[in-house]
GROMACS .gro file of C-alpha atoms in nm:
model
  359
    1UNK     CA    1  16.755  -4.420  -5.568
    2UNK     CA    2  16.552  -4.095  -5.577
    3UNK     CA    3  16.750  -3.772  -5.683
    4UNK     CA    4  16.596  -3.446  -5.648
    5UNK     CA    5  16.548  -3.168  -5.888
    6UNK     CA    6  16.457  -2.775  -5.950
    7UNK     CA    7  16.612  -2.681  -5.562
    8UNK     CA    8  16.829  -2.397  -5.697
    9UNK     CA    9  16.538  -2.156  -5.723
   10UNK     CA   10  16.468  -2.253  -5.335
   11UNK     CA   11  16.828  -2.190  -5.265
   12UNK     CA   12  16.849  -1.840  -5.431
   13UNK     CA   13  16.506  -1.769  -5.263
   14UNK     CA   14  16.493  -1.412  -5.059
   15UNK     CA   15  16.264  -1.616  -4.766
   16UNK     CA   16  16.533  -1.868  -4.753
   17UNK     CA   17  16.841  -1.604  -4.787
   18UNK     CA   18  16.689  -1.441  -4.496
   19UNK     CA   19  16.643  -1.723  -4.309
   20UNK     CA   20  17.005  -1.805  -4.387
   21UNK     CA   21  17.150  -1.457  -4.260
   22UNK     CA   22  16.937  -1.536  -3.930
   23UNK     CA   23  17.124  -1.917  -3.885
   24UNK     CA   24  17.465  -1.752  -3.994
   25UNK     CA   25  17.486  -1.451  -3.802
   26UNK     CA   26  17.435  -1.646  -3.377
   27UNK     CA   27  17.675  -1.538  -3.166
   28UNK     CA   28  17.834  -1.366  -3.489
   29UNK     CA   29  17.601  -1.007  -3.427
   30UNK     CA   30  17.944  -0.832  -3.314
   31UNK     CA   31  18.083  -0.871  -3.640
   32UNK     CA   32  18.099  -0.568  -3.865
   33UNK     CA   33  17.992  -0.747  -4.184
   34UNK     CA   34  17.702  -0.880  -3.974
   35UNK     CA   35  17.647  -0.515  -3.855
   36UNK     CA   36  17.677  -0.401  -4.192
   37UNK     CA   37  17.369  -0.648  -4.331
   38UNK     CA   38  17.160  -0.581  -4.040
   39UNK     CA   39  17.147  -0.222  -4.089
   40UNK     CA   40  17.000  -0.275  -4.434
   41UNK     CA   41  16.933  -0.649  -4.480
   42UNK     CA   42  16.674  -0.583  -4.741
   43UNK     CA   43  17.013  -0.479  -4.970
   44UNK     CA   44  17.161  -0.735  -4.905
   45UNK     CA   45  16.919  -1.050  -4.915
   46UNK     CA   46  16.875  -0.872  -5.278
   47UNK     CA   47  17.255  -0.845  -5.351
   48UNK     CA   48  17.297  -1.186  -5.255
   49UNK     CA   49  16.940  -1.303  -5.451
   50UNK     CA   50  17.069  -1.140  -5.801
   51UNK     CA   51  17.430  -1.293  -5.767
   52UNK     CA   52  17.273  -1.658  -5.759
   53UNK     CA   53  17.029  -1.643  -5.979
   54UNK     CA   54  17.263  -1.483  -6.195
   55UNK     CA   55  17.529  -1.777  -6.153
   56UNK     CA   56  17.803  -1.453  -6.074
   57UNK     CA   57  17.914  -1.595  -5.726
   58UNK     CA   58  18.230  -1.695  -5.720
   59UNK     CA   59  18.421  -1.848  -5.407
   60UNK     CA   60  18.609  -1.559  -5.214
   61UNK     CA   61  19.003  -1.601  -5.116
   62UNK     CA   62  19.068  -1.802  -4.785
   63UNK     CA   63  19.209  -1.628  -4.493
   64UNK     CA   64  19.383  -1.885  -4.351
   65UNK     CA   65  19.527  -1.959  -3.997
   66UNK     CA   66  19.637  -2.192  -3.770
   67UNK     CA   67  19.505  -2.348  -3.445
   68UNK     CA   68  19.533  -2.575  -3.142
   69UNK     CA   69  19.289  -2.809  -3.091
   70UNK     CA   70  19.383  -3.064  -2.820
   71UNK     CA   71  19.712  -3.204  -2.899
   72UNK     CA   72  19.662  -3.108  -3.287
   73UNK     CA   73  19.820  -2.815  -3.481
   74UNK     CA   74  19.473  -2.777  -3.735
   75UNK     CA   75  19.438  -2.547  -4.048
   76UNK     CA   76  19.197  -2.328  -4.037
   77UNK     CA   77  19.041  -2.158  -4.376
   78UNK     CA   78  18.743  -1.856  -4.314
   79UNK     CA   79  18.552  -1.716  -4.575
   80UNK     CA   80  18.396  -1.366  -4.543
   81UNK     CA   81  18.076  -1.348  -4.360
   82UNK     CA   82  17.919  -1.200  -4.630
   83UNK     CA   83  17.794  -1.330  -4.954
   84UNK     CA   84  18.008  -1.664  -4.881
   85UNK     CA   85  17.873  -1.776  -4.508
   86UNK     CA   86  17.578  -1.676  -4.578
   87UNK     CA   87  17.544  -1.857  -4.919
   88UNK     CA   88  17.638  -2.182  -4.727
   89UNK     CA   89  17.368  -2.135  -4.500
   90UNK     CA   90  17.121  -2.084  -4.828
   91UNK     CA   91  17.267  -2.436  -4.947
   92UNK     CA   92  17.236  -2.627  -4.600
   93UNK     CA   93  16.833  -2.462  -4.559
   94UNK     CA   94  16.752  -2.650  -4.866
   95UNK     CA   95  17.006  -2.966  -4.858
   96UNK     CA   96  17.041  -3.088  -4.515
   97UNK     CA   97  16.671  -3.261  -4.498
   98UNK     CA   98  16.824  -3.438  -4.816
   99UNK     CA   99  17.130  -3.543  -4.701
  100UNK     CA  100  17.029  -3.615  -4.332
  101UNK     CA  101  16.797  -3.892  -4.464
  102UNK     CA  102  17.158  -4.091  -4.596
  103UNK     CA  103  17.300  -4.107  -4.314
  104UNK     CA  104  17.340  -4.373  -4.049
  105UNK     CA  105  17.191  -4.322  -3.678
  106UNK     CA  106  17.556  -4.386  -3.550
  107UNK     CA  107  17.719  -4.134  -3.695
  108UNK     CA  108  17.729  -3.752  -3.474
  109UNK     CA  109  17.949  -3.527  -3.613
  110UNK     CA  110  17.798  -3.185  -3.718
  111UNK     CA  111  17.418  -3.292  -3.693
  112UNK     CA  112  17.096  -3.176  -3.484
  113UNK     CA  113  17.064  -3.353  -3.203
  114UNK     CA  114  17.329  -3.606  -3.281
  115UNK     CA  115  17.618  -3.446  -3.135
  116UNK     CA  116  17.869  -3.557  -2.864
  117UNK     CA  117  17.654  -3.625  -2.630
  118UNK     CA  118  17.434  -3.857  -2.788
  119UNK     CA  119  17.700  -4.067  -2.887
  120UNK     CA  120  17.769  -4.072  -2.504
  121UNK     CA  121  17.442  -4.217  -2.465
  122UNK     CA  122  17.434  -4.486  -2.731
  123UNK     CA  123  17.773  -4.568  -2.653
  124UNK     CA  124  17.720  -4.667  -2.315
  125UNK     CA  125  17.431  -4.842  -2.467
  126UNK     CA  126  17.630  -5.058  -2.711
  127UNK     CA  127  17.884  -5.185  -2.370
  128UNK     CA  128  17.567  -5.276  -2.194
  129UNK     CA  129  17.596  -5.574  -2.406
  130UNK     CA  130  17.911  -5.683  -2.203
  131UNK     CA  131  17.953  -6.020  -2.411
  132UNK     CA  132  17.922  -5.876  -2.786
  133UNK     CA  133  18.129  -5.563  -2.769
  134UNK     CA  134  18.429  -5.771  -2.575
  135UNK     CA  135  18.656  -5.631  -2.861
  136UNK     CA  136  18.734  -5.275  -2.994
  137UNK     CA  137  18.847  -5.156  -3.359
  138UNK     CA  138  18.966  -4.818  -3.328
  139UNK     CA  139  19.121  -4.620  -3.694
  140UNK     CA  140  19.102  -4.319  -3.854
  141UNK     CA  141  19.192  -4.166  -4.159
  142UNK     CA  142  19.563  -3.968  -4.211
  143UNK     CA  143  19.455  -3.580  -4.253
  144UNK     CA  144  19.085  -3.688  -4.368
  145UNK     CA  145  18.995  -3.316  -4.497
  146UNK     CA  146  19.251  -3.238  -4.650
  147UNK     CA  147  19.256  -3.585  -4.820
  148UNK     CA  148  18.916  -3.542  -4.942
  149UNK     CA  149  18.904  -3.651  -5.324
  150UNK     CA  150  18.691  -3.353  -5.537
  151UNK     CA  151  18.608  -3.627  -5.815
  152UNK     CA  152  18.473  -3.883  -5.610
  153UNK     CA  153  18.316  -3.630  -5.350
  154UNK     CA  154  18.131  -3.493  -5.720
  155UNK     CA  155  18.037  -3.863  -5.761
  156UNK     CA  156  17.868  -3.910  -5.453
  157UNK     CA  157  17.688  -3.560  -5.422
  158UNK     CA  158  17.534  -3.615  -5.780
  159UNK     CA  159  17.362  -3.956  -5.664
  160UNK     CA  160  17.145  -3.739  -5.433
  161UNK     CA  161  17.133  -3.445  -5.602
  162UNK     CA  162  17.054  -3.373  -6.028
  163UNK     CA  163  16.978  -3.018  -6.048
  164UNK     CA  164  17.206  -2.830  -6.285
  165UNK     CA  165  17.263  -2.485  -6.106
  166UNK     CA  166  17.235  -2.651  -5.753
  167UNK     CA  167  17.574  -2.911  -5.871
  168UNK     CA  168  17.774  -2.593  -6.039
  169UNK     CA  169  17.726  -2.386  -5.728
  170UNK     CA  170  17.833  -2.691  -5.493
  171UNK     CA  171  18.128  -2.779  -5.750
  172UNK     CA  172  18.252  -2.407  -5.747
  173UNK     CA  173  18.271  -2.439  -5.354
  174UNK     CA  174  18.425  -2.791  -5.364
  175UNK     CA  175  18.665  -2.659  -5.615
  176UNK     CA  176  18.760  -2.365  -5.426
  177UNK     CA  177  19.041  -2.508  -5.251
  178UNK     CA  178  19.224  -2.893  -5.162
  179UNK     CA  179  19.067  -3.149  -5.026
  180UNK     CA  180  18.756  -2.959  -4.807
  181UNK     CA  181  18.876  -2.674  -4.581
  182UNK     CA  182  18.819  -2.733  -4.191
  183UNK     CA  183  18.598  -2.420  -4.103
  184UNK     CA  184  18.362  -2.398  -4.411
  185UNK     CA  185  18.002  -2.441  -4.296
  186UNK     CA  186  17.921  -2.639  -4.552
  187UNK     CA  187  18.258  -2.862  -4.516
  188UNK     CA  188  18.099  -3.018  -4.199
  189UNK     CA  189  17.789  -3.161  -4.426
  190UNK     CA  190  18.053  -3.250  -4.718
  191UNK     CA  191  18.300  -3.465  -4.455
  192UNK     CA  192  18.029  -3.648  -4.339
  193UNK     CA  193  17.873  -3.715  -4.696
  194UNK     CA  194  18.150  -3.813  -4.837
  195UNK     CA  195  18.207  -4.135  -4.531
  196UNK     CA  196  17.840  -4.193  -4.619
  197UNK     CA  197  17.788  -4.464  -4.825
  198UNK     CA  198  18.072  -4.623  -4.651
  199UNK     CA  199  17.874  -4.588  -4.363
  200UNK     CA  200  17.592  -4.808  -4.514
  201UNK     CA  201  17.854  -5.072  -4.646
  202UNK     CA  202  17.969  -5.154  -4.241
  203UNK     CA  203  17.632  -5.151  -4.166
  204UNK     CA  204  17.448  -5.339  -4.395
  205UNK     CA  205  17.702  -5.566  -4.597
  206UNK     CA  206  18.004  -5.618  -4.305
  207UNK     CA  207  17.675  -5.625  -4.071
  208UNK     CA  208  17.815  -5.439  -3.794
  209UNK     CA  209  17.573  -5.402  -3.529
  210UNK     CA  210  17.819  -5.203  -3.271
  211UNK     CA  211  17.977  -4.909  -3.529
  212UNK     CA  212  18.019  -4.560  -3.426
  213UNK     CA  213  18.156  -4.263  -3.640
  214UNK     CA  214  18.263  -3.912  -3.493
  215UNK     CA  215  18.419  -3.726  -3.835
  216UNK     CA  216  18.702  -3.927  -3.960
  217UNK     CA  217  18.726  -4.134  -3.626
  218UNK     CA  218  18.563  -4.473  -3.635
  219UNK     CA  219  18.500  -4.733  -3.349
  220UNK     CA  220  18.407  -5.108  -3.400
  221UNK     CA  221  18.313  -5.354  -3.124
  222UNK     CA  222  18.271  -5.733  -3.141
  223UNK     CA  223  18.274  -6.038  -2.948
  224UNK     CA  224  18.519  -6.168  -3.171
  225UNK     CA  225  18.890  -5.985  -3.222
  226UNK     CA  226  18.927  -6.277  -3.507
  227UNK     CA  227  18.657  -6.104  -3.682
  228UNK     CA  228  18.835  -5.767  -3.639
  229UNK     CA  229  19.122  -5.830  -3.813
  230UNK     CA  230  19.023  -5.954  -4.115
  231UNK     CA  231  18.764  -5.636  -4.084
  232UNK     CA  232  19.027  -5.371  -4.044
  233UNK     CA  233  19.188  -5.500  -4.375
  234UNK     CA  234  18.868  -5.488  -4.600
  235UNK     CA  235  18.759  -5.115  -4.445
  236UNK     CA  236  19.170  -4.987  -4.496
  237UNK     CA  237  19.119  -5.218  -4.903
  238UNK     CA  238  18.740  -4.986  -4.913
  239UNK     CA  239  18.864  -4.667  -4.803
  240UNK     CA  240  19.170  -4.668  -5.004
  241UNK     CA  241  18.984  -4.801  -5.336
  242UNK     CA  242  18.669  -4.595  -5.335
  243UNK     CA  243  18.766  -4.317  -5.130
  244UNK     CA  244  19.114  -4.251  -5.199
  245UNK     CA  245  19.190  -4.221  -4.834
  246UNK     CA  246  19.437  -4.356  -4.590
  247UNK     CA  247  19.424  -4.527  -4.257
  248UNK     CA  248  19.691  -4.351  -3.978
  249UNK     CA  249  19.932  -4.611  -3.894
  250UNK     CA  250  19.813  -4.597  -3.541
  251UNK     CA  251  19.476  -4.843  -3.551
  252UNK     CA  252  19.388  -5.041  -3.268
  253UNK     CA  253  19.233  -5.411  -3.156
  254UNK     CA  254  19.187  -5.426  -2.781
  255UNK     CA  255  18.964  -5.633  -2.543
  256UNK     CA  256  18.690  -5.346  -2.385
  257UNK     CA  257  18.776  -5.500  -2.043
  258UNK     CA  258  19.106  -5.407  -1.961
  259UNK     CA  259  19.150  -5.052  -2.189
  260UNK     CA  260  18.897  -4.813  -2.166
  261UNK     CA  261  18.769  -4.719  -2.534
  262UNK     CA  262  18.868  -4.289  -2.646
  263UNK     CA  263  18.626  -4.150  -2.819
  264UNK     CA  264  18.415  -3.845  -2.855
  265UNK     CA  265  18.632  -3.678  -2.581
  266UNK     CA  266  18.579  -3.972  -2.328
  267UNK     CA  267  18.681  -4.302  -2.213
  268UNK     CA  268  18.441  -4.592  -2.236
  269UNK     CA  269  18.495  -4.879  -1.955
  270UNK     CA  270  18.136  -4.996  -2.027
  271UNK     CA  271  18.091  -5.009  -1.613
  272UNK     CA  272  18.188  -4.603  -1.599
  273UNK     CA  273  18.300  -4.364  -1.808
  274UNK     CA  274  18.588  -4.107  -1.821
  275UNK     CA  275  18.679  -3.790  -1.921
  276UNK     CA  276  18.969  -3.786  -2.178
  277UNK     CA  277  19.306  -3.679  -2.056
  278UNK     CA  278  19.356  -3.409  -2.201
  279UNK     CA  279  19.081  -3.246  -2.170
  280UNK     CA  280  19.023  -3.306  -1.760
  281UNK     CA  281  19.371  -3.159  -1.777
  282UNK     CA  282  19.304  -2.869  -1.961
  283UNK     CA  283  18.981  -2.824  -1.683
  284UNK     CA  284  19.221  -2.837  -1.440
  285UNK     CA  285  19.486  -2.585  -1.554
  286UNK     CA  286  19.212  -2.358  -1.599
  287UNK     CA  287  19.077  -2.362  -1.241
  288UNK     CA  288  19.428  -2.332  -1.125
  289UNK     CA  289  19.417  -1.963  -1.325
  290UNK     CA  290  19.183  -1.890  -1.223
  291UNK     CA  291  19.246  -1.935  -0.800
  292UNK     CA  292  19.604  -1.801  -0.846
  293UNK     CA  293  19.438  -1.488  -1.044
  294UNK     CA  294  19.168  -1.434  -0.776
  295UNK     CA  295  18.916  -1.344  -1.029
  296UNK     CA  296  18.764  -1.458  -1.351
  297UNK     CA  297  18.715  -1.340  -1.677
  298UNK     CA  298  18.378  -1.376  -1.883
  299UNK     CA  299  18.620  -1.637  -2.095
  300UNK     CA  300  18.688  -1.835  -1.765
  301UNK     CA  301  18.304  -1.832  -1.726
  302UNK     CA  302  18.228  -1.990  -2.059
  303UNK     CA  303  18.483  -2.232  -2.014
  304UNK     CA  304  18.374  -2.375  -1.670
  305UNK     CA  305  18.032  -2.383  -1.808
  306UNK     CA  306  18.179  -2.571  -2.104
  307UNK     CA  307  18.377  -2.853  -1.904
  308UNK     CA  308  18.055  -2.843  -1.671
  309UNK     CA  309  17.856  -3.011  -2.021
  310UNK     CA  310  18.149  -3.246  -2.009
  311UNK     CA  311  18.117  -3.350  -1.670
  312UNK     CA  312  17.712  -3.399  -1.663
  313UNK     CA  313  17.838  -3.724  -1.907
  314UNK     CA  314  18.061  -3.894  -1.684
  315UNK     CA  315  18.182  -4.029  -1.359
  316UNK     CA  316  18.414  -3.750  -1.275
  317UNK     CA  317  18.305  -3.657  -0.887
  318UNK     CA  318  18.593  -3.611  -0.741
  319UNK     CA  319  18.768  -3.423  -0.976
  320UNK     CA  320  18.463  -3.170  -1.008
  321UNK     CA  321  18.435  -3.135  -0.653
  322UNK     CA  322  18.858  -3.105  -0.582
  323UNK     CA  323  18.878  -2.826  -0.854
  324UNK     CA  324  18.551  -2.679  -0.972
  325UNK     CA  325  18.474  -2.613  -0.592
  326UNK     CA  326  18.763  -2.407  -0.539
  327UNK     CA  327  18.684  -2.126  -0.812
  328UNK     CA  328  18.323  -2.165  -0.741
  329UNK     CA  329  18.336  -1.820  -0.565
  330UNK     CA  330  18.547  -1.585  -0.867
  331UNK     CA  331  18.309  -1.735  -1.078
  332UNK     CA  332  18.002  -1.633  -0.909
  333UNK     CA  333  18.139  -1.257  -0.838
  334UNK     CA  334  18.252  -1.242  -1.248
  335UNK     CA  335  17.882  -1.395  -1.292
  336UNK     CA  336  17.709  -1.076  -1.086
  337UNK     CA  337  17.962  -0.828  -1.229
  338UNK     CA  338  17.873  -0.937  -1.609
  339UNK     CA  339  17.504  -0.947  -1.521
  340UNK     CA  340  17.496  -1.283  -1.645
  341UNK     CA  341  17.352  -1.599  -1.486
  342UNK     CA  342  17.594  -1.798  -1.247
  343UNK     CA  343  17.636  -2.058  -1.431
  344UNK     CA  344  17.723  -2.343  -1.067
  345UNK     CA  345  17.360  -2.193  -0.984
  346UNK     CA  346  17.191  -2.292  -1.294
  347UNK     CA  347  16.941  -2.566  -1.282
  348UNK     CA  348  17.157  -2.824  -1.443
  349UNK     CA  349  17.463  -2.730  -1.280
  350UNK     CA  350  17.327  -2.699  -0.914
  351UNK     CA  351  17.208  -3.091  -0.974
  352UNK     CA  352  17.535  -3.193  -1.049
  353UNK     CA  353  17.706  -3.013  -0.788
  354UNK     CA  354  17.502  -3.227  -0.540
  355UNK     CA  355  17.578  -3.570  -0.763
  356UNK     CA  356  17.987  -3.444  -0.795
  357UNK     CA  357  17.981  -3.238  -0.464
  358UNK     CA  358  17.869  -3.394  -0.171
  359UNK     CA  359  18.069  -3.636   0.011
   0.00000   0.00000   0.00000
């Protein structure tokens, strides 16, 4: 297995910092730190250049905070924009085309071009096959960040990567607080690393053609549900053995047919798909504001537009056209009023209001 060399002077490079500052700072330029570097960023790519090839950085304190996510209470940690986010973004620049080669085409999270939405697609692909994917495995791991093991997460970022200077500065992140904090940049790359190789061992030694991974949340299919059983035991013996982590008590084997499979924020009947729950909920309660309010915010806007990318990726016409319809107008007058584009006029959305809309 190759393992690459000499990247820390491409990390602490002043092109790359720069290039970093430009990734980190989208839809971040209201910040005062980001203020602060654009006003000078010559200062500051220097700053940041002499205090890693130095070897001075050291991790900053956490601010940490709680929030809702769904029906989940998460815990939050957020480094300062500046040197830390920026730093990350110097790491990723040089990293990611390493680490994107490891893994697997089925997994999503936190990955160009392989986000929700492609798993969308290649799940529907996998049901096409009616006969093999009969039978769902559904686990995932008990608090998977925080259960993140440093040593072993060491062990499997060294088989990729030997450079001296690059491995301290990734140790002193990893090291900077249990487990891997949800909110780092680089804790995204880390997560997914770290389910890598197990990744590989479904793939090519359980030979699992139909495997999906979103994160910590892992889906299974087969013909067979006397194949799945056995399976679940070996993945909870791997995971717990080489991994140090723990399956939630809460796994599932179910025939496709008669349960609809949740994942990625939708429900997979193979002959249609669903929006989750809680989530067409949520799309509802927010139309309902915004109707009984009369108006809508630029907030209201970004959500409709955001349950709108939900809705292109599944059979939900009738609930966009009872409740989407009905705030169509406040969002069009908040639209012209923010001189922003309405977003039920926008290419994309004016197709699917024809698909969800019409009768």
């Amino acid at each position: 297995m190759k393992r690459y060399g000499n990247l820390y002077p491409k990390i602490y490079n002043t092109g790359n910092i720069l290039l970093a500052h430009e990734n980190a700072r989208r839809g971040k330029r209201f910040y005062e730190e980001v203020k602060m570097i654009d006003a000078n960023p010559e200062k500051y790519v220097a700053r940041i250049h002499n205090i890693l090839k130095n070897k001075t950085f050291r991790n900053a304190e956490y601010v940490r905070f709680q929030r809702v996510e769904g029906n989940k209470l998460r815990d939050i940690a957020k480094l300062p924009y500046y040197p830390d986010r920026i730093i990350h973004h110097c790491i990723m620049n040089v990293l990611e085309p390493i680490w994107m080669r490891l893994f697997i085409r089925d997994t999503y999270s936190s990955m160009k071009g392989r986000g929700i939405h492609d798993g969308v697609r290649r799940m529907n692909r996998f049901l096409n096959d009616e006969q093999g994917t009969s039978y769902c495995l559904k686990l995932d791991v008990r608090k998977f960040y925080q259960s993140i093991n440093h040593d072993v997460l060491k062990a499997i970022v060294r088989k990729k990567i030997k450079c001296p200077d690059t491995l301290w500065l990734l140790d002193e992140i990893i090291d900077s607080a249990p487990g891997v904090p949800i909110g780092n940049y680089l804790s995204q790359y880390l997560a997914n690393l770290y389910l890598t190789y197990f990744d590989h061992w479904m793939k090519e030694k359980k030979r699992c053609r139909y495997y999906a991974r979103y994160c910590d949340d892992i889906v299974v299919l087969n013909s067979d549900k006397s194949v799945l059983h056995p399976l679940f035991f070996e993945i909870q013996r791997y995971l717990s053995t080489n991994l140090k982590l723990t399956v939630k008590g809460d796994w599932q084997i179910f025939p496709t047919s008669i349960r609809g499979i949740d994942f990625l924020g939708y429900r997979f009947f193979g002959s249609h798909t669903l929006i989750r729950k809680s989530i067409s909920t949520a799309f509802k309660r927010r139309s309902a504001k915004i109707v009984k309010q009369n108006k809508a915010t630029d907030s209201d806007i970004c959500a409709i537009m955001s349950y709108f990318g939900w809705f292109v990726h599944a059979n939900g016409r009738n609930l966009w056209r009872k409740y989407a319809t009905l705030t169509q107008k406040q969002i069009a007058e908040a639209a012209t009023a923010l001189n922003i584009k309405n977003p039920y006029y926008s290419k994309g959305a004016a197709n699917v209001q024809l698909q969800y809309g019409s009768a």
